[in-house]
Amino acid sequence: MAQTLIGIFNSFEDAQNALDRLAQEGVAPTEMSIHSQNEGRASGVTDGTPRATGDIDTGDAVTEDAARPTHQGASGGIAGFFKRLFGEDNVPEEVGHYHESVRRGHAVLAVDVADESRVETVRAALNSAGAIDIDERVSQWKRSGYTGYDSGAPAYTADQIAADRQAFPVVKEELAVGKRDVSTGGVRVYSRLTETPVSESVNLREEHATIERRPADRPATAADLKEGFVEVRETAEEPVVAKTARVVEEVVVGKESSERTETVNDTVRGTDVQVERVEGEDASLRPDPDKKKPL
């Protein structure tokens, strides 16, 4: 079933860019039309049930032979387009919003989609091309006093369009907390050779030869007349020093990690945009500069 997708763009140029992107997606130029204050055309709607999509804001598509003035009064040629699309009875309220968007300098893009399977593809292409949300835009208008489309209201001038597009940025700072490594000190371990005086006591033993002469008076025997000798060795102990190195302790150097949670407190800045309705001045209370004052 054929469908017609409708959306709004901020300007005719934005709508034309969307048209070019849709053409790259395979949409024929004859299936698209752009409607704005100055130029565009209303293409015929294919048989089937047309549908206006309020969640897509796109612009008008035009062919080379389609450029002609379309804004007559407040709505221009787009009025006939919507009549063909929705008829003249039971016209949805959002149709008036589309008329109002054209009055305010927006451009309406209509795309006829004969193949229902391509509806979502075309919708995504319109959104990615910069289509605005008509419902959100109408909400902005209502905050400034808009109550509905008035067919007798004049089209916006270039200055009014620029003022209507004036943007007040809403700024919000975000706090990003990260981590970095910092040096907090450490330890340095040295190994040095040391000398310590020590003393030990040891008992030493010595053997000495002794000579003892004692008087005797007895007859000599043959054994006494033999020659011979006896040798006695003298010994003495002296200290012997030996040193043995032994490991008595080990110093192990390493690192251990721990975690802690720290709460960072700071202040982020932002801006709020408030819309205030300003009442108009009663013309009857203004002084008449041409009126003469009594003498």
Short mmCIF file of C-alpha atoms in Angstrom, two decimals:
data_model
loop_
_atom_site.label_atom_id
_atom_site.label_comp_id
_atom_site.label_asym_id
_atom_site.label_seq_id
_atom_site.Cartn_x
_atom_site.Cartn_y
_atom_site.Cartn_z
CA MET A 1 0.00 0.00 0.00
CA ALA A 2 1.38 3.38 -1.03
CA GLN A 3 2.16 5.87 1.71
CA THR A 4 3.22 9.50 1.79
CA LEU A 5 5.78 10.51 4.39
CA ILE A 6 5.79 14.16 5.35
CA GLY A 7 8.33 16.08 7.36
CA ILE A 8 9.80 19.50 7.98
CA PHE A 9 13.21 21.10 7.53
CA ASN A 10 14.45 24.44 8.83
CA SER A 11 15.10 25.77 5.34
CA PHE A 12 14.56 25.01 1.69
CA GLU A 13 18.29 24.27 1.35
CA ASP A 14 18.08 21.62 4.07
CA ALA A 15 15.09 20.08 2.33
CA GLN A 16 16.96 20.05 -0.98
CA ASN A 17 19.89 18.27 0.68
CA ALA A 18 17.47 15.68 2.04
CA LEU A 19 16.03 15.26 -1.45
CA ASP A 20 19.51 14.60 -2.84
CA ARG A 21 20.17 12.02 -0.13
CA LEU A 22 16.88 10.27 -0.85
CA ALA A 23 17.75 10.26 -4.53
CA GLN A 24 20.97 8.44 -3.63
CA GLU A 25 18.83 5.93 -1.72
CA GLY A 26 16.96 5.19 -4.94
CA VAL A 27 13.88 7.39 -4.50
CA ALA A 28 12.79 8.87 -7.84
CA PRO A 29 12.61 12.71 -7.97
CA THR A 30 9.06 12.44 -9.30
CA GLU A 31 8.06 10.80 -6.01
CA MET A 32 9.24 13.77 -3.92
CA SER A 33 8.06 17.36 -3.58
CA ILE A 34 9.22 20.38 -1.60
CA HIS A 35 6.79 23.01 -0.35
CA SER A 36 7.93 26.30 1.09
CA GLN A 37 7.07 30.01 0.95
CA ASN A 38 8.98 30.69 -2.26
CA GLU A 39 9.22 27.57 -4.34
CA GLY A 40 8.25 23.94 -4.67
CA ARG A 41 5.38 21.97 -6.11
CA ALA A 42 2.69 19.65 -4.85
CA SER A 43 3.09 16.31 -6.48
CA GLY A 44 0.19 13.97 -7.00
CA VAL A 45 -0.42 11.34 -4.36
CA THR A 46 -0.41 7.77 -5.51
CA ASP A 47 -3.43 5.60 -4.96
CA GLY A 48 -3.62 4.15 -1.52
CA THR A 49 -3.76 5.48 1.98
CA PRO A 50 -1.43 8.42 2.46
CA ARG A 51 0.03 9.03 5.90
CA ALA A 52 1.55 12.10 7.50
CA THR A 53 4.28 11.24 9.96
CA GLY A 54 4.54 13.69 12.81
CA ASP A 55 7.77 12.22 14.12
CA ILE A 56 9.72 13.07 10.97
CA ASP A 57 10.63 16.60 9.98
CA THR A 58 11.86 16.92 6.45
CA GLY A 59 11.88 19.39 3.62
CA ASP A 60 10.38 19.61 0.17
CA ALA A 61 11.72 17.84 -2.89
CA VAL A 62 11.57 19.50 -6.29
CA THR A 63 12.39 18.59 -9.84
CA GLU A 64 13.98 21.00 -12.29
CA ASP A 65 10.64 21.99 -13.84
CA ALA A 66 8.84 22.29 -10.53
CA ALA A 67 10.17 25.58 -9.14
CA ARG A 68 7.35 28.13 -8.89
CA PRO A 69 5.88 30.36 -6.14
CA THR A 70 3.70 28.32 -3.84
CA HIS A 71 3.01 30.58 -0.86
CA GLN A 72 -0.28 32.31 -1.40
CA GLY A 73 -1.44 34.07 1.70
CA ALA A 74 -0.37 32.03 4.70
CA SER A 75 -0.17 28.57 3.21
CA GLY A 76 0.20 28.91 -0.55
CA GLY A 77 0.31 25.92 -2.86
CA ILE A 78 0.77 23.51 0.01
CA ALA A 79 -2.93 24.01 0.84
CA GLY A 80 -3.92 22.23 -2.34
CA PHE A 81 -1.39 19.52 -1.64
CA PHE A 82 -2.88 18.73 1.76
CA LYS A 83 -6.39 18.85 0.32
CA ARG A 84 -5.41 16.18 -2.16
CA LEU A 85 -3.66 14.22 0.57
CA PHE A 86 -6.32 14.32 3.30
CA GLY A 87 -9.40 15.70 1.60
CA GLU A 88 -11.40 18.65 2.89
CA ASP A 89 -13.36 16.85 5.61
CA ASN A 90 -11.99 15.75 9.01
CA VAL A 91 -8.58 17.24 8.35
CA PRO A 92 -6.14 16.19 11.15
CA GLU A 93 -4.93 18.93 13.47
CA GLU A 94 -1.31 18.38 12.52
CA VAL A 95 -2.08 19.56 8.97
CA GLY A 96 -2.49 23.05 10.42
CA HIS A 97 0.90 22.66 12.08
CA TYR A 98 2.46 21.93 8.68
CA HIS A 99 0.77 25.03 7.26
CA GLU A 100 2.12 27.02 10.21
CA SER A 101 5.62 25.66 9.63
CA VAL A 102 5.53 26.91 6.03
CA ARG A 103 4.25 30.29 7.24
CA ARG A 104 7.22 30.46 9.61
CA GLY A 105 9.73 29.80 6.82
CA HIS A 106 10.17 26.03 7.09
CA ALA A 107 10.12 23.69 4.13
CA VAL A 108 7.90 20.62 3.94
CA LEU A 109 9.16 17.54 2.14
CA ALA A 110 6.68 14.93 0.96
CA VAL A 111 7.83 11.52 -0.26
CA ASP A 112 5.52 9.03 -1.95
CA VAL A 113 6.56 5.49 -1.06
CA ALA A 114 4.85 2.84 -3.19
CA ASP A 115 6.77 -0.08 -1.68
CA GLU A 116 5.75 -0.47 1.97
CA SER A 117 8.98 -2.33 2.74
CA ARG A 118 10.94 0.87 2.02
CA VAL A 119 8.97 3.07 4.43
CA GLU A 120 11.40 2.67 7.33
CA THR A 121 14.39 3.17 5.02
CA VAL A 122 12.99 6.47 3.76
CA ARG A 123 12.04 7.51 7.29
CA ALA A 124 15.58 6.84 8.54
CA ALA A 125 17.08 8.75 5.59
CA LEU A 126 14.89 11.77 6.36
CA ASN A 127 15.86 11.76 10.02
CA SER A 128 19.56 11.39 9.25
CA ALA A 129 19.29 14.29 6.80
CA GLY A 130 18.32 16.62 9.66
CA ALA A 131 14.54 16.38 9.85
CA ILE A 132 13.11 18.18 12.87
CA ASP A 133 10.39 16.91 15.20
CA ILE A 134 7.16 18.73 14.34
CA ASP A 135 5.62 17.94 17.75
CA GLU A 136 8.59 19.41 19.58
CA ARG A 137 8.59 22.47 17.36
CA VAL A 138 4.85 23.02 17.95
CA SER A 139 5.48 22.81 21.70
CA GLN A 140 8.03 25.63 21.34
CA TRP A 141 5.52 27.70 19.40
CA LYS A 142 2.85 27.19 22.04
CA ARG A 143 5.19 28.44 24.74
CA SER A 144 5.44 31.65 22.73
CA GLY A 145 1.67 32.05 22.39
CA TYR A 146 0.80 29.84 19.40
CA THR A 147 -2.74 28.45 19.69
CA GLY A 148 -3.26 27.05 16.21
CA TYR A 149 -2.86 27.82 12.55
CA ASP A 150 -4.51 31.03 11.34
CA SER A 151 -4.98 31.05 7.57
CA GLY A 152 -5.29 34.84 7.64
CA ALA A 153 -1.94 35.43 9.31
CA PRO A 154 0.77 36.82 7.02
CA ALA A 155 3.88 34.83 6.21
CA TYR A 156 6.97 35.45 8.29
CA THR A 157 9.46 37.98 6.98
CA ALA A 158 13.16 37.18 6.77
CA ASP A 159 13.77 39.01 10.05
CA GLN A 160 10.97 37.14 11.77
CA ILE A 161 12.29 33.84 10.49
CA ALA A 162 15.77 34.67 11.80
CA ALA A 163 14.33 35.65 15.19
CA ASP A 164 12.25 32.48 15.30
CA ARG A 165 15.38 30.43 14.64
CA GLN A 166 17.40 32.20 17.35
CA ALA A 167 18.92 29.52 19.51
CA PHE A 168 19.70 29.72 23.21
CA PRO A 169 22.09 26.89 24.06
CA VAL A 170 21.35 24.82 27.13
CA VAL A 171 24.74 23.99 28.58
CA LYS A 172 25.47 21.25 31.05
CA GLU A 173 28.90 20.48 32.38
CA GLU A 174 29.81 16.89 33.06
CA LEU A 175 32.24 15.75 35.70
CA ALA A 176 34.72 13.14 34.49
CA VAL A 177 36.82 11.47 37.17
CA GLY A 178 39.83 9.47 36.07
CA LYS A 179 42.94 8.02 37.66
CA ARG A 180 46.66 8.58 37.27
CA ASP A 181 49.76 7.15 38.95
CA VAL A 182 51.79 9.45 41.17
CA SER A 183 55.02 8.71 43.05
CA THR A 184 54.50 8.52 46.81
CA GLY A 185 58.05 7.42 47.75
CA GLY A 186 59.50 3.96 48.24
CA VAL A 187 62.37 1.99 49.82
CA ARG A 188 65.95 1.39 48.71
CA VAL A 189 67.79 -1.65 50.09
CA TYR A 190 71.62 -1.84 50.20
CA SER A 191 73.85 -4.82 50.95
CA ARG A 192 77.23 -3.87 52.53
CA LEU A 193 80.16 -5.90 53.94
CA THR A 194 80.70 -5.29 57.66
CA GLU A 195 83.50 -6.37 60.08
CA THR A 196 82.94 -7.03 63.77
CA PRO A 197 85.80 -7.86 66.20
CA VAL A 198 85.27 -11.15 68.09
CA SER A 199 87.30 -13.02 70.74
CA GLU A 200 87.27 -16.68 71.74
CA SER A 201 89.21 -18.51 74.50
CA VAL A 202 90.85 -21.90 73.87
CA ASN A 203 92.82 -24.23 76.20
CA LEU A 204 96.17 -25.31 74.77
CA ARG A 205 98.08 -28.38 76.02
CA GLU A 206 101.90 -28.83 75.99
CA GLU A 207 104.05 -31.92 76.68
CA HIS A 208 107.60 -31.48 77.87
CA ALA A 209 110.35 -34.09 78.48
CA THR A 210 111.52 -34.45 82.09
CA ILE A 211 114.85 -35.77 83.35
CA GLU A 212 115.04 -37.26 86.78
CA ARG A 213 118.22 -38.58 88.31
CA ARG A 214 117.94 -40.77 91.40
CA PRO A 215 120.74 -42.43 93.37
CA ALA A 216 121.13 -46.24 93.17
CA ASP A 217 123.46 -48.87 94.73
CA ARG A 218 123.13 -52.39 93.26
CA PRO A 219 125.27 -54.80 91.30
CA ALA A 220 125.41 -54.10 87.49
CA THR A 221 123.99 -56.69 85.16
CA ALA A 222 124.60 -57.43 81.49
CA ALA A 223 121.59 -55.33 80.60
CA ASP A 224 123.07 -52.45 82.38
CA LEU A 225 126.22 -52.72 80.27
CA LYS A 226 124.36 -52.45 76.93
CA GLU A 227 124.37 -49.24 74.87
CA GLY A 228 121.08 -47.66 73.83
CA PHE A 229 119.07 -44.50 73.76
CA VAL A 230 115.55 -43.27 74.42
CA GLU A 231 114.01 -40.30 72.63
CA VAL A 232 111.10 -38.42 74.12
CA ARG A 233 109.23 -35.95 71.85
CA GLU A 234 107.84 -32.75 73.29
CA THR A 235 104.49 -31.46 71.90
CA ALA A 236 102.52 -28.28 72.27
CA GLU A 237 99.05 -27.26 70.99
CA GLU A 238 98.57 -23.99 69.18
CA PRO A 239 95.30 -22.30 68.17
CA VAL A 240 93.97 -22.88 64.63
CA VAL A 241 91.48 -20.31 63.27
CA ALA A 242 88.88 -21.29 60.68
CA LYS A 243 85.93 -19.07 59.53
CA THR A 244 82.72 -20.32 57.91
CA ALA A 245 80.06 -17.96 56.49
CA ARG A 246 76.44 -18.89 57.16
CA VAL A 247 73.21 -17.16 56.09
CA VAL A 248 71.27 -16.29 59.22
CA GLU A 249 68.55 -14.02 57.75
CA GLU A 250 67.04 -12.93 54.40
CA VAL A 251 65.54 -9.54 53.58
CA VAL A 252 62.87 -9.89 50.87
CA VAL A 253 61.95 -6.73 48.93
CA GLY A 254 58.59 -6.64 47.11
CA LYS A 255 55.37 -4.63 46.65
CA GLU A 256 51.81 -5.16 47.77
CA SER A 257 48.76 -3.25 46.49
CA SER A 258 45.65 -2.05 48.23
CA GLU A 259 42.54 -0.23 47.04
CA ARG A 260 40.53 2.60 48.53
CA THR A 261 37.48 4.56 47.43
CA GLU A 262 37.69 8.34 47.35
CA THR A 263 34.68 10.58 46.74
CA VAL A 264 35.39 13.60 44.54
CA ASN A 265 33.20 16.62 45.26
CA ASP A 266 33.00 19.42 42.71
CA THR A 267 30.51 21.79 41.13
CA VAL A 268 29.30 21.59 37.52
CA ARG A 269 27.76 24.56 35.78
CA GLY A 270 24.83 24.71 33.40
CA THR A 271 22.36 27.10 31.87
CA ASP A 272 18.57 26.98 31.87
CA VAL A 273 16.52 28.69 29.20
CA GLN A 274 13.18 30.11 30.33
CA VAL A 275 10.53 31.38 27.97
CA GLU A 276 8.43 34.29 29.23
CA ARG A 277 5.36 35.61 27.46
CA VAL A 278 5.51 39.41 27.01
CA GLU A 279 2.16 41.14 26.72
CA GLY A 280 1.69 43.60 23.88
CA GLU A 281 1.21 47.32 24.44
CA ASP A 282 -2.30 48.75 24.13
CA ALA A 283 -2.17 51.08 21.13
CA SER A 284 -5.01 53.19 22.56
CA LEU A 285 -2.79 54.27 25.44
CA ARG A 286 0.05 55.51 23.25
CA PRO A 287 0.36 59.33 22.94
CA ASP A 288 -0.51 60.77 19.52
CA PRO A 289 2.51 62.77 18.31
CA ASP A 290 0.30 64.72 15.85
CA LYS A 291 -2.19 65.79 18.47
CA LYS A 292 -1.63 69.38 19.60
CA LYS A 293 -1.42 70.13 23.27
CA PRO A 294 -3.71 72.92 24.58
CA LEU A 295 -1.99 76.17 25.32
#
